PDB file of C-alpha atoms in Angstrom:
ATOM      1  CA  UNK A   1      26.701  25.036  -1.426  1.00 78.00           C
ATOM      2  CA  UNK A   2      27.966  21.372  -1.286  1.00 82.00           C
ATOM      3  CA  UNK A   3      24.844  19.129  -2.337  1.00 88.00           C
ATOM      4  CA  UNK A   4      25.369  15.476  -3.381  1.00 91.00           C
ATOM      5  CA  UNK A   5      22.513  12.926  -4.735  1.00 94.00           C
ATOM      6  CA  UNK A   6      21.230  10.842  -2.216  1.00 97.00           C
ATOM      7  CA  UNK A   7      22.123   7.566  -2.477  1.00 96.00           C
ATOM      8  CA  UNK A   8      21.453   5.609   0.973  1.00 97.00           C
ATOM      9  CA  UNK A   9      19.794   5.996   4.476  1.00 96.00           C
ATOM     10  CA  UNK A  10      22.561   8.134   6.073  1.00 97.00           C
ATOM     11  CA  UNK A  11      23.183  10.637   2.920  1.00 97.00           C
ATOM     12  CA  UNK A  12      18.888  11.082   3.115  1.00 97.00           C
ATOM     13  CA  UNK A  13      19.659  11.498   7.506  1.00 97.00           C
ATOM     14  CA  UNK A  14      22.248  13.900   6.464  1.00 96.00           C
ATOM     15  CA  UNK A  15      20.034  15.683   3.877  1.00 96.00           C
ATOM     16  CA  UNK A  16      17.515  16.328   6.074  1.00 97.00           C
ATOM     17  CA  UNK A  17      19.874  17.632   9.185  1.00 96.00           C
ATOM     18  CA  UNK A  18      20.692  20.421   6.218  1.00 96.00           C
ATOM     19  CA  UNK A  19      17.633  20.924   5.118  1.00 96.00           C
ATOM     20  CA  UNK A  20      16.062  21.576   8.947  1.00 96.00           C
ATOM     21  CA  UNK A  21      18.754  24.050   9.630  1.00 95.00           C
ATOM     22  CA  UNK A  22      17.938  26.323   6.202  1.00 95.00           C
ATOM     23  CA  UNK A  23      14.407  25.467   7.004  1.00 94.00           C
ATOM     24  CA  UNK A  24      13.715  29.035   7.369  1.00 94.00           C
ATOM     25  CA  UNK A  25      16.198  30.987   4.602  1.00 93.00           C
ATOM     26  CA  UNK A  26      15.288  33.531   2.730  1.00 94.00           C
ATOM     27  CA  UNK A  27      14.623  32.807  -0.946  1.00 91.00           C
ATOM     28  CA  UNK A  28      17.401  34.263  -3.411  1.00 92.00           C
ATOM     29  CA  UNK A  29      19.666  33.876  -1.136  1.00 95.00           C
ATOM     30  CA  UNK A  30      22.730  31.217  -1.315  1.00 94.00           C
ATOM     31  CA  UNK A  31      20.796  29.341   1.780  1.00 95.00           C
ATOM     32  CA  UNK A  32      17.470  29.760   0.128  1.00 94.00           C
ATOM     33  CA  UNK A  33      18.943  28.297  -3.181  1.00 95.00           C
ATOM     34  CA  UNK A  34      20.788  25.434  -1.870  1.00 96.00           C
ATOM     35  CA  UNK A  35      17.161  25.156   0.445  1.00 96.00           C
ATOM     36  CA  UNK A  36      15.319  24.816  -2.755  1.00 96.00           C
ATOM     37  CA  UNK A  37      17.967  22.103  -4.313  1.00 96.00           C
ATOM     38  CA  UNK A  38      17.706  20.346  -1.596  1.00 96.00           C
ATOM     39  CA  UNK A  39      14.138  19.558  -1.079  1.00 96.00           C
ATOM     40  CA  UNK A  40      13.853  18.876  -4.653  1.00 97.00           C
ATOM     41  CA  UNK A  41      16.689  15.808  -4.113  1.00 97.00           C
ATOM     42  CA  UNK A  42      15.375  14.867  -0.984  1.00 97.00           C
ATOM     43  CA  UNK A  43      11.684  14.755  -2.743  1.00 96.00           C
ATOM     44  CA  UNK A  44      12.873  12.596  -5.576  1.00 96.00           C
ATOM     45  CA  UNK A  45      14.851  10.246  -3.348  1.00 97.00           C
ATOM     46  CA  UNK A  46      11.572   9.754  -1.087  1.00 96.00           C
ATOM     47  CA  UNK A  47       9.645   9.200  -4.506  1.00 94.00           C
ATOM     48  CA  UNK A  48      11.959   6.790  -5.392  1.00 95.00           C
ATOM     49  CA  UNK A  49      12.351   5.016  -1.649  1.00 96.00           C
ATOM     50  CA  UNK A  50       9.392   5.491   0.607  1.00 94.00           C
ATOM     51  CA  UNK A  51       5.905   5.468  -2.708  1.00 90.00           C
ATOM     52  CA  UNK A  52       2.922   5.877  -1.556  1.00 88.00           C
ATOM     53  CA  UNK A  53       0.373   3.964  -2.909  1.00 87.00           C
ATOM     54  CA  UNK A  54      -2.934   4.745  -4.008  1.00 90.00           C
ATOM     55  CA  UNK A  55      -6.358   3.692  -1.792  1.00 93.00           C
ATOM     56  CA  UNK A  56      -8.310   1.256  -2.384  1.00 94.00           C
ATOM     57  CA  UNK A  57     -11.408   3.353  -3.992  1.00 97.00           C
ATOM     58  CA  UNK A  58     -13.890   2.172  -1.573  1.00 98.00           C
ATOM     59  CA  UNK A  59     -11.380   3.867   1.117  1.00 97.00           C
ATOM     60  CA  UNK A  60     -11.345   7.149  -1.438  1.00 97.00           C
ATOM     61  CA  UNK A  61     -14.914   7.258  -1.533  1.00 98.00           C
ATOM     62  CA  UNK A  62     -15.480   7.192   2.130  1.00 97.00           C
ATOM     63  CA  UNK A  63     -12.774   9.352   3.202  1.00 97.00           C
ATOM     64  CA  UNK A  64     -13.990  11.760   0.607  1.00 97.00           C
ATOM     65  CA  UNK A  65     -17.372  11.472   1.931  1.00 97.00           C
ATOM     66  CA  UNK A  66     -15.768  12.195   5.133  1.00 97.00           C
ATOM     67  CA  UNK A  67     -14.444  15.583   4.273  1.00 97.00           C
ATOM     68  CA  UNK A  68     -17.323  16.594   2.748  1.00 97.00           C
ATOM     69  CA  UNK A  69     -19.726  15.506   5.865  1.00 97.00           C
ATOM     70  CA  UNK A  70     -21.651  12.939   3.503  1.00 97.00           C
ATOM     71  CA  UNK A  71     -23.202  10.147   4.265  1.00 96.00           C
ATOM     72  CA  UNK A  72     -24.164   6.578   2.831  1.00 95.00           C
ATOM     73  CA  UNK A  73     -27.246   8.170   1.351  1.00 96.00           C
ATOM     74  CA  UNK A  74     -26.087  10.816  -0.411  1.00 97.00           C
ATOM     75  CA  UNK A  75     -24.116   8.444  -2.930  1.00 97.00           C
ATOM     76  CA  UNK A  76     -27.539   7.133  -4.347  1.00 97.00           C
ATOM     77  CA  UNK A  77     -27.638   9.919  -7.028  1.00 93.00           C
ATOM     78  CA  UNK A  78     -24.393   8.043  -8.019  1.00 95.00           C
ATOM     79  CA  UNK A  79     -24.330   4.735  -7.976  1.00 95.00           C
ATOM     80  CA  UNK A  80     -27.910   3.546  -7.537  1.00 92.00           C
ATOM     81  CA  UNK A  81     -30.518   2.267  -5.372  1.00 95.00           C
ATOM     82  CA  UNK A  82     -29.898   2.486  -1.340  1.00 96.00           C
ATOM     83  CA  UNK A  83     -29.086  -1.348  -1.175  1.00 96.00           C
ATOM     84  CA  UNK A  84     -26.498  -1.086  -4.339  1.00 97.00           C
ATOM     85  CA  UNK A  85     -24.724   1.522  -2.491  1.00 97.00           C
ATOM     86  CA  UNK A  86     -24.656  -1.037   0.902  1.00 97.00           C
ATOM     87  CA  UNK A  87     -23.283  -3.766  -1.758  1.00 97.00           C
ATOM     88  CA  UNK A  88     -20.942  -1.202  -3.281  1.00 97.00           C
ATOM     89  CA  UNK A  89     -19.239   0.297  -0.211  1.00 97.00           C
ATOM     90  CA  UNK A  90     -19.093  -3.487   1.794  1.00 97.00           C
ATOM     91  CA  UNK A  91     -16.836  -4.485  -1.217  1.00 96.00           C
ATOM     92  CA  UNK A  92     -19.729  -7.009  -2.249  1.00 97.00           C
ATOM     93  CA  UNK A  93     -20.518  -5.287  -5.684  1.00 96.00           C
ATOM     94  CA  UNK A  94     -17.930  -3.701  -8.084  1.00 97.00           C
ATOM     95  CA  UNK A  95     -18.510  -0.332  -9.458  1.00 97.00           C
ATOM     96  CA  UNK A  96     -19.163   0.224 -12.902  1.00 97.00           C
ATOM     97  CA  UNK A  97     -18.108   2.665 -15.363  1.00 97.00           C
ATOM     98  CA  UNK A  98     -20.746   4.832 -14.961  1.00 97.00           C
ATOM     99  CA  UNK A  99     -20.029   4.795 -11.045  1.00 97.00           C
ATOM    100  CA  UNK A 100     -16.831   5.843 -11.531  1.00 98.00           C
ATOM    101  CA  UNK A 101     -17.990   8.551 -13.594  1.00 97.00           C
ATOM    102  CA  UNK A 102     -20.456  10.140 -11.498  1.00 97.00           C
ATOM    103  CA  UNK A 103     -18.126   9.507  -8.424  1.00 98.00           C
ATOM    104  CA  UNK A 104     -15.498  11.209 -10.603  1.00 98.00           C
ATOM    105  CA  UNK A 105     -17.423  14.432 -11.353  1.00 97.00           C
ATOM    106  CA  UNK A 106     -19.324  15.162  -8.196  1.00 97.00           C
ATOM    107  CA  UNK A 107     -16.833  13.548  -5.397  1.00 97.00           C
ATOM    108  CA  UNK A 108     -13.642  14.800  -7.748  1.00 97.00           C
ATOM    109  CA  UNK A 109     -12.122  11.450  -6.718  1.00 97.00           C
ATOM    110  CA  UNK A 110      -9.581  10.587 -10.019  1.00 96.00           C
ATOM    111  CA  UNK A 111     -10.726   7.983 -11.996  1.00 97.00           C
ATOM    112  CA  UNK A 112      -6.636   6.433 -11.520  1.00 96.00           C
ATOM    113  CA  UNK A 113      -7.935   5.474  -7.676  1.00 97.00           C
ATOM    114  CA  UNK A 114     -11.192   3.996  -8.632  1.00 97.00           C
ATOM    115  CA  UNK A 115     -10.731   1.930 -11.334  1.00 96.00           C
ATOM    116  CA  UNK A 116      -8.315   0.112  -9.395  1.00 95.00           C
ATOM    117  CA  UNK A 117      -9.482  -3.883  -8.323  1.00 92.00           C
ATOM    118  CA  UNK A 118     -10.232  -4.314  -4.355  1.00 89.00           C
TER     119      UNK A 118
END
């Protein structure tokens, strides 16, 4: 087991060459350990390299809404009347902390994505 910290584009290329060919070793093995070592540095590298940012929440909301076969409607026990909703999800109207709340507890959307500005 020979694994090194990532530090540019060709040690990540090289990482993942490794990492593809003890894609399938058995764990507790010397492959399956240095398999296990090695996603964790090639995880921490893409942290650090390629983030992902958070949605905007009106994105969360509807791609939540999406998964759970909702429509515009159903977020009136929410956030309000049927127009506030319109205002809310054409980024017209901000939500409020209540909002967020109730979005929070019956969407399970984290309150981290929709307090954000849009």
């Amino acid at each position: 087991m020979n694994i090194k910290p990532i530090r540019n584009e060709a040690d990540y290329k090289k990482a993942l060459e490794r990492l593809e060919i003890l894609f399938d070793a058995t764990m507790g093995t010397e492959e399956g350990d240095e398999l296990e070592i090695l996603a964790i540095v090639i995880d921490n590298y893409e942290k650090e390299n390629f983030p992902i940012g958070m949605p905007d929440p009106i994105s969360a909301i509807n791609f939540r809404m999406e998964q759970m076969g909702l429509k515009q409607k159903d977020l009136v026990e929410m956030i309000g009347f049927k127009s506030r909703v319109s205002e809310i999800m054409n980024k017209k109207r901000k939500l409020t902390l209540e909002m967020i709340r109730n979005l929070n507890t019956t969407l399970h959307i984290p309150t981290d994505v929709l307090i954000q500005d849009y």
